[in-house]
Every structure is written in C-alpha cells, then in structure tokens.
Amino acid sequence: MTIKIPSWYRRRGYLHFDTPVGYKKAITVVSNPDNVAKHAFFPLINYSVQSKKIAKDKNTSSISVAIKNRPIAYSSHMDSHIYAYYATVLSNLYEKKLVDSGLDKSILAFRGLGKSNIDFAFDAFERIKVQGECCAVALDFSKFFDTLDHGLLKQSWASLLEEPNLPADHFNVFKSLTKFSTVNKEALYKIFNISHNNPKNGRDRVCTAQEFRDVVRKNKLISPNKNSYGIPQGSPISALLSNIYMFDFDVEMKRYMNIHGGEYFRYCDDMLFIAPVELRDKVAGFAQKNVNQLKVHINPSKTELRTFRYTQGELKADKSLQYLGFMFDGENIYIRSSSLARYSEKMKRGIRLAKKTRDKYNSVRIGKGISEKELFKRKLYSRYTHLGGRNFITYGLRAANKMNSKTIKRQLKPLWRRFHEEMGKD
C-alpha cells in the first residue's frame, strides 16, 4: 500500500548537522509529544545575502543604489520536520479562529490561500474603487521578526491552544525558536574545509556528533540569542507564529474599521486601512497605540497617508498609493519604478557577466586552435524576457492581465528593446 505523504513532510537536500530524515523516522518523532518535548534542537546555520535596493528620484530621474544585507538561517533536517508538523497543527487552530473572528479576509500572508500579492493588491485597489472617496493608510513594521517579544508570543501561543501554559512539547518548540542559536556558515565551512561550490562532495552532513562537540562547540562557533525578543525568520513555523502573535491586534484593527465602515488588511508586516476620508489622520495614531502593546515598532519612513476624491468623474489620489509592489492612483495601476530599475540593473549585469564568461572560454579555445562559441542566449532570454517561465517580465505580464492594466503593459514594453540593446553592445 502506498503511503500518502502529508504536506508538512518535505525532504531537504542541504548539508546540516544531521543527515536527511525519511518520512517513517520523521513521523515517529514529530507525532509523539514526549519525543518532541525531549528533542535537542541543533543551532541554525546562518549567512547573509547582499541585495541592492534601488530607488529612483522622480524629480531628477537619478537612481540611487543601497546595499542591504539580508540574513538567512535554516534549521537541521529533523528540526525542520518538527517545525513544519507543529505549524500544521497550529495553522488548523489559527484558521478556525480567524473565521470565528471575521478576520479570514483580512489576514493575507502565510495562509495557503492560493493567491499571490498580485491578487491581494488588486483586491485592495478594487475595494478603494468601491469605497469611492476615502483614505488609505499604509503602515509597515520595522524589523518585524527580529523584535517579536518572547513573553507575548508564548502567551499568544498558549491562548491559541486554549491552555493556561504551553504543554511540554509545544514549550520545547517555543524555546528552540526564542533561545535559538546560530552558527555562521562561512566559519563553519572553513573549519571543516567544505567547498561552497561543491559542499556535499561525498558528505551527507556537515560533521559527526562528536565533531560537533569537539570542534563546533570548543571553537565557540555557536552564537546564542540572549535577547528576550526575536525569532529566526527562516524556519517552517516562524511565519505562522508572527500571525498568531498579531491576532489580538488584528481583532482590534478589524473592529475599529468595522465601526467606521472601513477595511483592514495585513500582509505580514504591511498593514493597509481603507476608511472614510475624515479618519485619515486618526487611523495611524490608533494603530500606533495598539502596536505599542505588542512591543514592535512602525517604520515612520514607510507610512503612507493617501486621500482619494472624485475629480471630473474620476477617482484620483492626492499621491499614488504603494502597496505590495504596486502603485495605484485611483484609476491606474503601475509597477513601482524602483522594481523596474532593479530589473534593468539585474538584466544588464547578467548579460555583461554572460559575455565575460563567453570571452574567457573563447580565449582558451583560441589558444587550443578551436573555433569560438557564440553567446549562449537561451538562458538570457529565459531569465530576462517574456519567453522565460518565471521572471520579472512574466510576473509583470501576469499582473497586467489579472489587473487589466494597460499602464503596466506600457511600462513593460520598452524592456524588450532595452534587453536587445544590451545584448548588442560589445
């Protein structure tokens, strides 16, 4: 008989402190509360990815580039299965609680709704059109996952379970995510002489249990989180826990909007309020008052207050609203200019690198008396044009079709020409 593998189980192929775990072994651990309560969680392996944040000045059209380090942390194989299993258990309870509280249409992220931010943004813009003259208030948290208070998280978790305290198994999972430790990937690979390009090379784990004690611990590679706040963002359960953490706040925001005939949406750390015009300057203050109780912070630089009014029969915003990567002026929807600039920068860099790689290998071929190779174009077309499967252009076209947006199509049209101009440069 074929065993039906549940959605929480996913075999992972990366190197960690333990070996990959089969389903039968995983289920014996995760489904037994006593096993989970006694389980010793490994440190997370962490590293940083540099990304460019590109902004375009509307007045001068100049582009500024800032380097942003994005931390990545990933858990061991068995730990990941435990997190994923408990995420499933908690998600079922959380979904019921959302429906009972009337929040199921307001909380958008990390819920397996079968929708993307294209759908969520479009739904919000359509709601503004239905409201007519209204205001939109967009708020954003600063370093959301890094600032979640452990005491409040524990309280929210227990409340979801309808328990005064966390059961031993849940408490051990909670403790692993609040008193977590990390090991820097760069230092770890260096001490075990592991190649970044070919990390496995016959290995099925980073090191043995003995080496973990004698090398990793003794060389003080383990960094514990000593704060009373913050959870790792990369675990299979972290996103759900952030939603659970916000539940009471979400209830209060929804209640406030219901009283005034408005709408409340939250996508992770992005909040959007659609309300009558006269509430514009009150919403942010009300949200801030309740946010303070969560011990997290709103980023004032990302706060947007927009008013939509009818002008000659058309709904117009005093300034375009930015939401989930799109801009809306009351009539038209656009992709953010910074996203277009980021695509152009990435496309140019990718083509230049491909040409350098071609020239490097051709110089070797010339030295051997072998004919030169042309630029390998298929991968470039796949990555940077509509001929690819999943890239920025195909994403933009999906958005344009979903939102019936001619303006997005006009934004995307010149990118085909720019791609070929870059391809044609020496």
Coordinates of C-alpha atoms in Angstrom, one line a residue:
M1 CA 0.0 0.0 0.0
T2 CA 1.3 3.4 -1.0
I3 CA 1.8 5.8 2.0
K4 CA 0.3 9.2 1.5
I5 CA 3.0 11.7 2.5
P6 CA 1.4 14.7 4.3
S7 CA 2.2 18.3 3.3
W8 CA 4.3 19.0 6.3
Y9 CA 7.0 16.5 5.3
R10 CA 9.4 17.7 2.7
R11 CA 12.8 16.0 2.2
R12 CA 15.6 18.6 2.2
G13 CA 18.9 18.1 0.5
Y14 CA 21.1 20.7 2.1
L15 CA 24.0 20.0 4.4
H16 CA 23.4 20.4 8.1
F17 CA 24.5 19.0 11.5
D18 CA 22.2 15.9 10.9
T19 CA 21.5 13.7 7.9
P20 CA 18.3 13.9 5.8
V21 CA 15.4 12.2 7.5
G22 CA 13.0 9.8 5.9
Y23 CA 9.2 10.1 6.4
K24 CA 8.9 7.0 8.7
K25 CA 11.6 8.2 11.1
A26 CA 10.2 11.8 11.0
I27 CA 6.6 10.7 11.8
T28 CA 7.7 8.7 14.8
V29 CA 9.4 11.8 16.3
V30 CA 7.0 14.6 15.4
S31 CA 3.8 12.8 16.2
N32 CA 4.9 11.8 19.7
P33 CA 4.7 14.7 22.2
D34 CA 7.1 13.0 24.6
N35 CA 9.8 12.7 21.8
V36 CA 9.3 16.4 20.9
A37 CA 9.5 17.5 24.5
K38 CA 12.9 15.8 24.9
H39 CA 14.2 16.7 21.5
A40 CA 17.5 18.6 21.4
F41 CA 17.4 21.2 18.6
F42 CA 20.6 22.0 16.7
P43 CA 21.7 25.5 16.1
L44 CA 20.6 27.2 12.9
I45 CA 23.2 27.7 10.2
N46 CA 23.2 31.3 9.1
Y47 CA 24.6 33.6 6.4
S48 CA 23.9 36.9 4.7
V49 CA 22.8 37.6 1.2
Q50 CA 23.6 41.0 -0.3
S51 CA 20.9 42.7 -2.3
K52 CA 20.7 46.0 -4.0
K53 CA 17.9 48.4 -3.1
I54 CA 17.4 50.7 -6.0
A55 CA 15.4 53.9 -5.7
K56 CA 14.6 56.4 -8.5
D57 CA 14.2 60.1 -7.8
K58 CA 11.0 61.4 -9.5
N59 CA 12.4 64.9 -9.9
T60 CA 15.9 64.3 -11.2
S61 CA 15.3 60.7 -12.5
S62 CA 18.6 59.8 -10.8
I63 CA 19.0 56.3 -9.4
S64 CA 20.5 55.6 -6.0
V65 CA 21.7 52.2 -5.0
A66 CA 22.0 50.9 -1.4
I67 CA 23.4 47.6 -0.4
K68 CA 21.2 45.7 2.0
N69 CA 22.3 42.5 3.9
R70 CA 19.5 40.0 4.2
P71 CA 20.1 37.4 6.9
I72 CA 19.3 33.8 6.1
A73 CA 19.1 31.0 8.7
Y74 CA 18.0 27.4 8.2
S75 CA 17.3 24.6 10.6
S76 CA 18.5 21.0 10.6
H77 CA 16.5 18.2 8.9
M78 CA 14.7 16.8 11.9
D79 CA 14.2 20.2 13.4
S80 CA 12.6 21.4 10.2
H81 CA 10.2 18.4 10.2
I82 CA 9.2 19.2 13.8
Y83 CA 8.6 22.9 13.0
A84 CA 6.6 22.0 9.8
Y85 CA 4.4 19.5 11.7
Y86 CA 3.7 21.9 14.6
A87 CA 3.0 24.6 12.0
T88 CA 0.3 22.4 10.5
V89 CA -1.2 21.7 14.0
L90 CA -1.3 25.4 14.9
S91 CA -2.4 26.5 11.5
N92 CA -5.6 24.4 11.7
L93 CA -6.4 26.1 15.0
Y94 CA -5.5 29.5 13.8
E95 CA -7.6 29.3 10.6
K96 CA -10.7 28.4 12.7
K97 CA -10.0 31.3 15.0
L98 CA -9.7 33.7 12.0
V99 CA -13.1 32.6 10.7
D100 CA -14.8 32.8 14.1
S101 CA -13.4 36.4 14.5
G102 CA -14.2 37.5 10.9
L103 CA -10.6 38.0 10.1
D104 CA -10.3 35.4 7.3
K105 CA -10.5 38.0 4.6
S106 CA -8.1 40.5 6.3
I107 CA -5.0 38.4 7.1
L108 CA -3.3 37.6 3.8
A109 CA 0.2 36.3 4.2
F110 CA 1.4 32.7 5.0
R111 CA -2.0 31.1 4.8
G112 CA -2.0 28.9 1.7
L113 CA -4.9 30.9 0.1
G114 CA -3.8 30.1 -3.4
K115 CA -3.3 33.8 -4.1
S116 CA -0.3 36.0 -4.7
N117 CA 0.5 39.6 -3.8
I118 CA -0.9 40.4 -7.3
D119 CA -4.3 39.2 -6.2
F120 CA -4.1 40.9 -2.8
A121 CA -3.0 44.3 -4.2
F122 CA -5.7 44.1 -6.9
D123 CA -8.4 43.3 -4.3
A124 CA -7.4 46.2 -2.2
F125 CA -7.4 48.6 -5.2
E126 CA -10.8 47.4 -6.2
R127 CA -12.0 47.9 -2.7
I128 CA -10.9 51.5 -2.9
K129 CA -12.9 52.0 -6.1
V130 CA -16.0 50.5 -4.4
Q131 CA -15.5 52.9 -1.4
G132 CA -15.2 55.9 -3.7
E133 CA -14.0 58.9 -1.8
C134 CA -11.9 57.5 1.0
C135 CA -8.5 57.4 2.6
A136 CA -5.8 54.7 2.5
V137 CA -3.3 54.4 5.3
A138 CA -0.4 52.1 4.8
L139 CA 1.8 51.2 7.7
D140 CA 4.9 49.0 7.9
F141 CA 6.7 47.4 10.9
S142 CA 10.5 47.8 11.4
K143 CA 12.5 44.6 11.7
F144 CA 9.3 42.6 12.4
F145 CA 10.6 39.1 13.2
D146 CA 13.7 40.5 15.0
T147 CA 11.5 42.3 17.5
L148 CA 8.7 39.9 18.5
D149 CA 8.6 39.7 22.3
H150 CA 9.0 36.2 23.7
G151 CA 6.6 36.6 26.6
L152 CA 3.8 37.9 24.3
L153 CA 4.5 35.1 21.8
K154 CA 4.3 32.5 24.5
Q155 CA 1.0 34.0 25.7
S156 CA -0.5 34.1 22.2
W157 CA 0.6 30.5 21.5
A158 CA -1.0 29.2 24.7
S159 CA -4.1 31.2 24.0
L160 CA -4.5 29.6 20.6
L161 CA -4.2 26.1 22.3
E162 CA -6.7 27.3 24.9
E163 CA -4.3 26.4 27.6
P164 CA -3.0 28.4 30.6
N165 CA 0.6 27.3 29.8
L166 CA 2.3 25.7 26.9
P167 CA 2.3 21.8 27.0
A168 CA 5.9 20.4 27.3
D169 CA 6.2 19.6 23.6
H170 CA 5.0 23.0 22.5
F171 CA 7.2 24.7 25.1
N172 CA 10.3 22.9 23.8
V173 CA 9.5 24.0 20.2
F174 CA 8.8 27.6 21.5
K175 CA 12.1 27.6 23.5
S176 CA 14.1 26.4 20.4
L177 CA 12.7 29.4 18.5
T178 CA 13.3 32.0 21.2
K179 CA 16.5 30.8 22.8
F180 CA 17.8 29.8 19.4
S181 CA 21.5 29.7 18.5
T182 CA 23.2 30.2 15.1
V183 CA 26.5 29.1 13.5
N184 CA 27.9 31.2 10.8
K185 CA 28.1 29.2 7.5
E186 CA 31.3 30.8 6.4
A187 CA 33.2 30.0 9.5
L188 CA 31.7 26.5 9.7
Y189 CA 32.6 25.6 6.1
K190 CA 36.1 27.0 6.6
I191 CA 36.9 24.9 9.7
F192 CA 35.7 21.7 8.1
N193 CA 37.2 22.6 4.7
I194 CA 33.9 22.4 2.9
S195 CA 33.7 23.9 -0.6
H196 CA 30.9 26.4 -1.2
N197 CA 30.7 25.4 -4.8
N198 CA 30.5 21.6 -4.1
P199 CA 29.6 21.3 -0.4
K200 CA 28.4 17.7 -0.4
N201 CA 31.4 16.1 -2.2
G202 CA 30.7 12.7 -0.6
R203 CA 29.2 14.2 2.6
D204 CA 25.7 13.7 3.9
R205 CA 26.2 16.1 6.9
V206 CA 28.5 18.9 8.0
C207 CA 30.1 16.9 10.7
T208 CA 29.6 14.0 13.1
A209 CA 28.0 14.4 16.6
Q210 CA 31.5 14.0 18.1
E211 CA 32.9 16.7 15.8
F212 CA 30.0 19.0 16.7
R213 CA 31.0 18.7 20.3
D214 CA 34.8 18.8 19.8
V215 CA 35.1 21.3 17.0
V216 CA 32.0 23.4 16.7
R217 CA 31.4 23.9 20.5
K218 CA 35.0 24.1 21.5
N219 CA 35.8 26.7 18.9
K220 CA 32.9 28.8 20.1
L221 CA 31.2 28.9 16.8
I222 CA 27.7 28.8 18.4
S223 CA 26.1 32.2 19.0
P224 CA 23.0 32.2 21.2
N225 CA 20.2 34.7 21.1
K226 CA 20.4 36.3 24.6
N227 CA 17.6 38.8 23.9
S228 CA 14.1 38.4 25.2
Y229 CA 12.8 39.1 21.7
G230 CA 13.3 38.0 18.1
I231 CA 12.7 34.7 16.3
P232 CA 14.5 33.3 13.3
Q233 CA 12.7 34.2 10.1
G234 CA 13.6 31.1 8.0
S235 CA 12.1 28.2 10.0
P236 CA 8.9 26.5 8.6
I237 CA 6.9 27.8 11.6
S238 CA 8.1 31.4 12.0
A239 CA 5.8 33.0 9.6
L240 CA 2.7 31.4 11.2
L241 CA 3.9 32.4 14.6
S242 CA 4.1 36.0 13.5
N243 CA 0.4 35.8 12.5
I244 CA -0.5 34.2 15.9
Y245 CA 1.4 36.9 17.7
M246 CA -0.6 39.6 15.9
F247 CA -4.0 38.1 16.5
D248 CA -5.4 40.3 19.2
F249 CA -4.1 43.4 17.4
D250 CA -5.7 42.3 14.2
V251 CA -9.1 41.8 16.0
E252 CA -8.9 45.3 17.4
M253 CA -7.9 46.9 14.0
K254 CA -10.8 45.0 12.3
R255 CA -13.2 46.1 15.0
Y256 CA -12.2 49.7 14.5
M257 CA -12.6 49.6 10.8
N258 CA -16.0 47.9 11.1
I259 CA -17.2 50.7 13.3
H260 CA -16.3 53.3 10.7
G261 CA -17.3 51.3 7.6
G262 CA -13.7 50.7 6.5
E263 CA -11.5 47.7 5.6
Y264 CA -8.3 46.3 7.2
F265 CA -5.7 44.1 5.5
R266 CA -2.4 42.9 6.8
Y267 CA 0.2 41.1 4.7
C268 CA 3.0 40.1 7.2
D269 CA 4.4 43.4 8.3
D270 CA 2.4 45.5 5.8
M271 CA -0.9 47.0 7.1
L272 CA -3.5 48.7 4.9
F273 CA -6.5 50.6 6.2
I274 CA -9.2 51.8 3.8
A275 CA -11.5 54.2 5.6
P276 CA -13.7 57.3 5.3
V277 CA -11.7 60.5 4.5
E278 CA -12.3 62.1 7.9
L279 CA -10.5 59.2 9.6
R280 CA -7.2 59.7 7.6
D281 CA -5.3 61.4 10.4
K282 CA -6.7 59.2 13.2
V283 CA -6.0 55.7 11.9
A284 CA -2.2 55.8 12.2
G285 CA -2.4 57.1 15.8
F286 CA -4.9 54.4 16.8
A287 CA -2.8 51.7 15.2
Q288 CA 0.4 53.1 16.9
K289 CA -1.3 53.0 20.3
N290 CA -2.1 49.3 19.9
V291 CA 1.3 48.5 18.3
N292 CA 3.0 49.7 21.4
Q293 CA 1.3 47.0 23.4
L294 CA 3.0 44.4 21.0
K295 CA 6.5 45.9 21.7
V296 CA 7.1 46.2 18.0
H297 CA 7.6 49.4 16.0
I298 CA 6.1 51.1 13.0
N299 CA 8.6 52.4 10.4
P300 CA 7.6 56.1 10.0
S301 CA 9.6 56.4 6.8
K302 CA 7.2 53.9 5.1
T303 CA 3.9 55.3 6.4
E304 CA 1.6 56.5 3.7
L305 CA -1.5 58.6 4.1
R306 CA -3.5 58.9 0.8
T307 CA -6.8 60.6 0.0
F308 CA -8.9 59.5 -2.9
R309 CA -11.5 62.0 -4.3
Y310 CA -13.5 62.4 -7.4
T311 CA -12.2 64.9 -9.9
Q312 CA -14.3 65.3 -13.1
G313 CA -16.0 62.0 -12.5
E314 CA -12.7 60.1 -12.0
L315 CA -11.3 58.9 -8.7
K316 CA -7.9 60.4 -8.1
A317 CA -5.4 60.1 -5.3
D318 CA -3.5 63.1 -3.9
K319 CA -0.5 60.9 -4.3
S320 CA -0.2 57.3 -5.6
L321 CA -0.6 54.6 -3.0
Q322 CA 2.2 52.0 -2.9
Y323 CA 1.1 48.5 -1.8
L324 CA 2.7 45.1 -2.2
G325 CA 5.0 46.2 -5.0
F326 CA 2.3 48.2 -7.0
M327 CA 1.2 51.8 -7.2
F328 CA -2.4 53.0 -7.6
D329 CA -3.6 56.5 -8.4
G330 CA -7.3 55.8 -8.1
E331 CA -7.7 54.9 -11.8
N332 CA -4.5 53.2 -13.0
I333 CA -2.2 50.5 -11.5
Y334 CA 1.6 50.6 -12.0
I335 CA 4.6 48.5 -11.1
R336 CA 6.9 50.5 -8.8
S337 CA 9.6 52.4 -10.7
S338 CA 12.2 51.0 -8.3
S339 CA 11.2 47.5 -9.3
L340 CA 11.7 48.4 -13.0
A341 CA 15.1 50.0 -12.2
R342 CA 16.1 46.9 -10.3
Y343 CA 15.2 44.6 -13.2
S344 CA 17.2 46.8 -15.6
E345 CA 20.2 46.7 -13.4
K346 CA 20.0 43.0 -12.9
M347 CA 19.4 42.4 -16.6
K348 CA 22.4 44.4 -17.6
R349 CA 24.6 42.8 -15.0
G350 CA 23.5 39.3 -16.2
I351 CA 24.2 40.0 -19.8
R352 CA 27.6 41.5 -19.1
L353 CA 28.6 38.5 -17.0
A354 CA 27.5 36.1 -19.7
K355 CA 29.7 38.0 -22.2
K356 CA 32.7 37.9 -19.9
T357 CA 32.2 34.2 -19.4
R358 CA 32.0 33.7 -23.2
D359 CA 35.1 35.7 -23.8
K360 CA 37.0 33.8 -21.0
Y361 CA 36.3 30.4 -22.5
N362 CA 36.8 31.6 -26.1
S363 CA 40.3 32.8 -25.2
V364 CA 41.1 29.3 -24.0
R365 CA 39.5 27.8 -27.2
I366 CA 41.6 30.2 -29.4
G367 CA 44.7 29.1 -27.6
K368 CA 43.9 25.5 -28.4
G369 CA 43.0 26.3 -32.0
I370 CA 39.3 25.6 -31.5
S371 CA 36.6 27.7 -33.1
E372 CA 35.0 30.3 -30.9
K373 CA 31.5 29.9 -29.4
E374 CA 28.7 32.4 -29.7
L375 CA 27.0 33.9 -26.7
F376 CA 24.6 31.4 -25.1
K377 CA 21.4 33.3 -25.5
R378 CA 18.8 30.9 -24.4
K379 CA 19.4 31.3 -20.7
L380 CA 19.4 35.1 -21.0
Y381 CA 16.1 35.1 -22.9
S382 CA 14.7 32.8 -20.2
R383 CA 15.8 35.0 -17.4
Y384 CA 15.1 38.4 -18.7
T385 CA 12.2 38.3 -21.3
H386 CA 8.6 37.1 -21.6
L387 CA 10.0 33.9 -23.2
G388 CA 11.1 32.6 -19.8
G389 CA 9.0 30.7 -17.3
R390 CA 9.2 32.7 -14.0
N391 CA 10.9 36.0 -14.1
F392 CA 10.2 39.7 -13.6
I393 CA 8.7 40.2 -17.0
T394 CA 6.3 37.2 -16.9
Y395 CA 5.4 38.3 -13.3
G396 CA 4.6 41.8 -14.7
L397 CA 2.5 40.4 -17.5
R398 CA 0.5 38.2 -15.1
A399 CA -0.1 41.3 -13.0
A400 CA -1.2 43.3 -16.1
N401 CA -3.6 40.6 -17.2
K402 CA -5.0 40.0 -13.7
M403 CA -5.5 43.7 -13.0
N404 CA -6.5 44.5 -16.6
S405 CA -3.8 47.2 -16.5
K406 CA -2.8 48.8 -19.8
T407 CA -0.4 51.0 -17.8
I408 CA 1.7 48.0 -16.6
K409 CA 1.9 46.7 -20.2
R410 CA 3.2 50.2 -21.3
Q411 CA 5.8 50.0 -18.5
L412 CA 7.0 46.6 -19.7
K413 CA 7.0 47.3 -23.4
P414 CA 10.3 49.2 -23.5
L415 CA 12.1 46.4 -21.6
W416 CA 12.3 44.1 -24.7
R417 CA 14.1 46.9 -26.6
R418 CA 16.5 47.6 -23.7
F419 CA 17.3 43.9 -23.4
H420 CA 18.3 43.7 -27.1
E421 CA 20.2 47.0 -26.9
E422 CA 22.3 45.4 -24.1
M423 CA 22.7 42.2 -26.0
G424 CA 24.0 44.2 -29.0
K425 CA 26.7 46.0 -27.1
D426 CA 30.4 44.9 -27.5

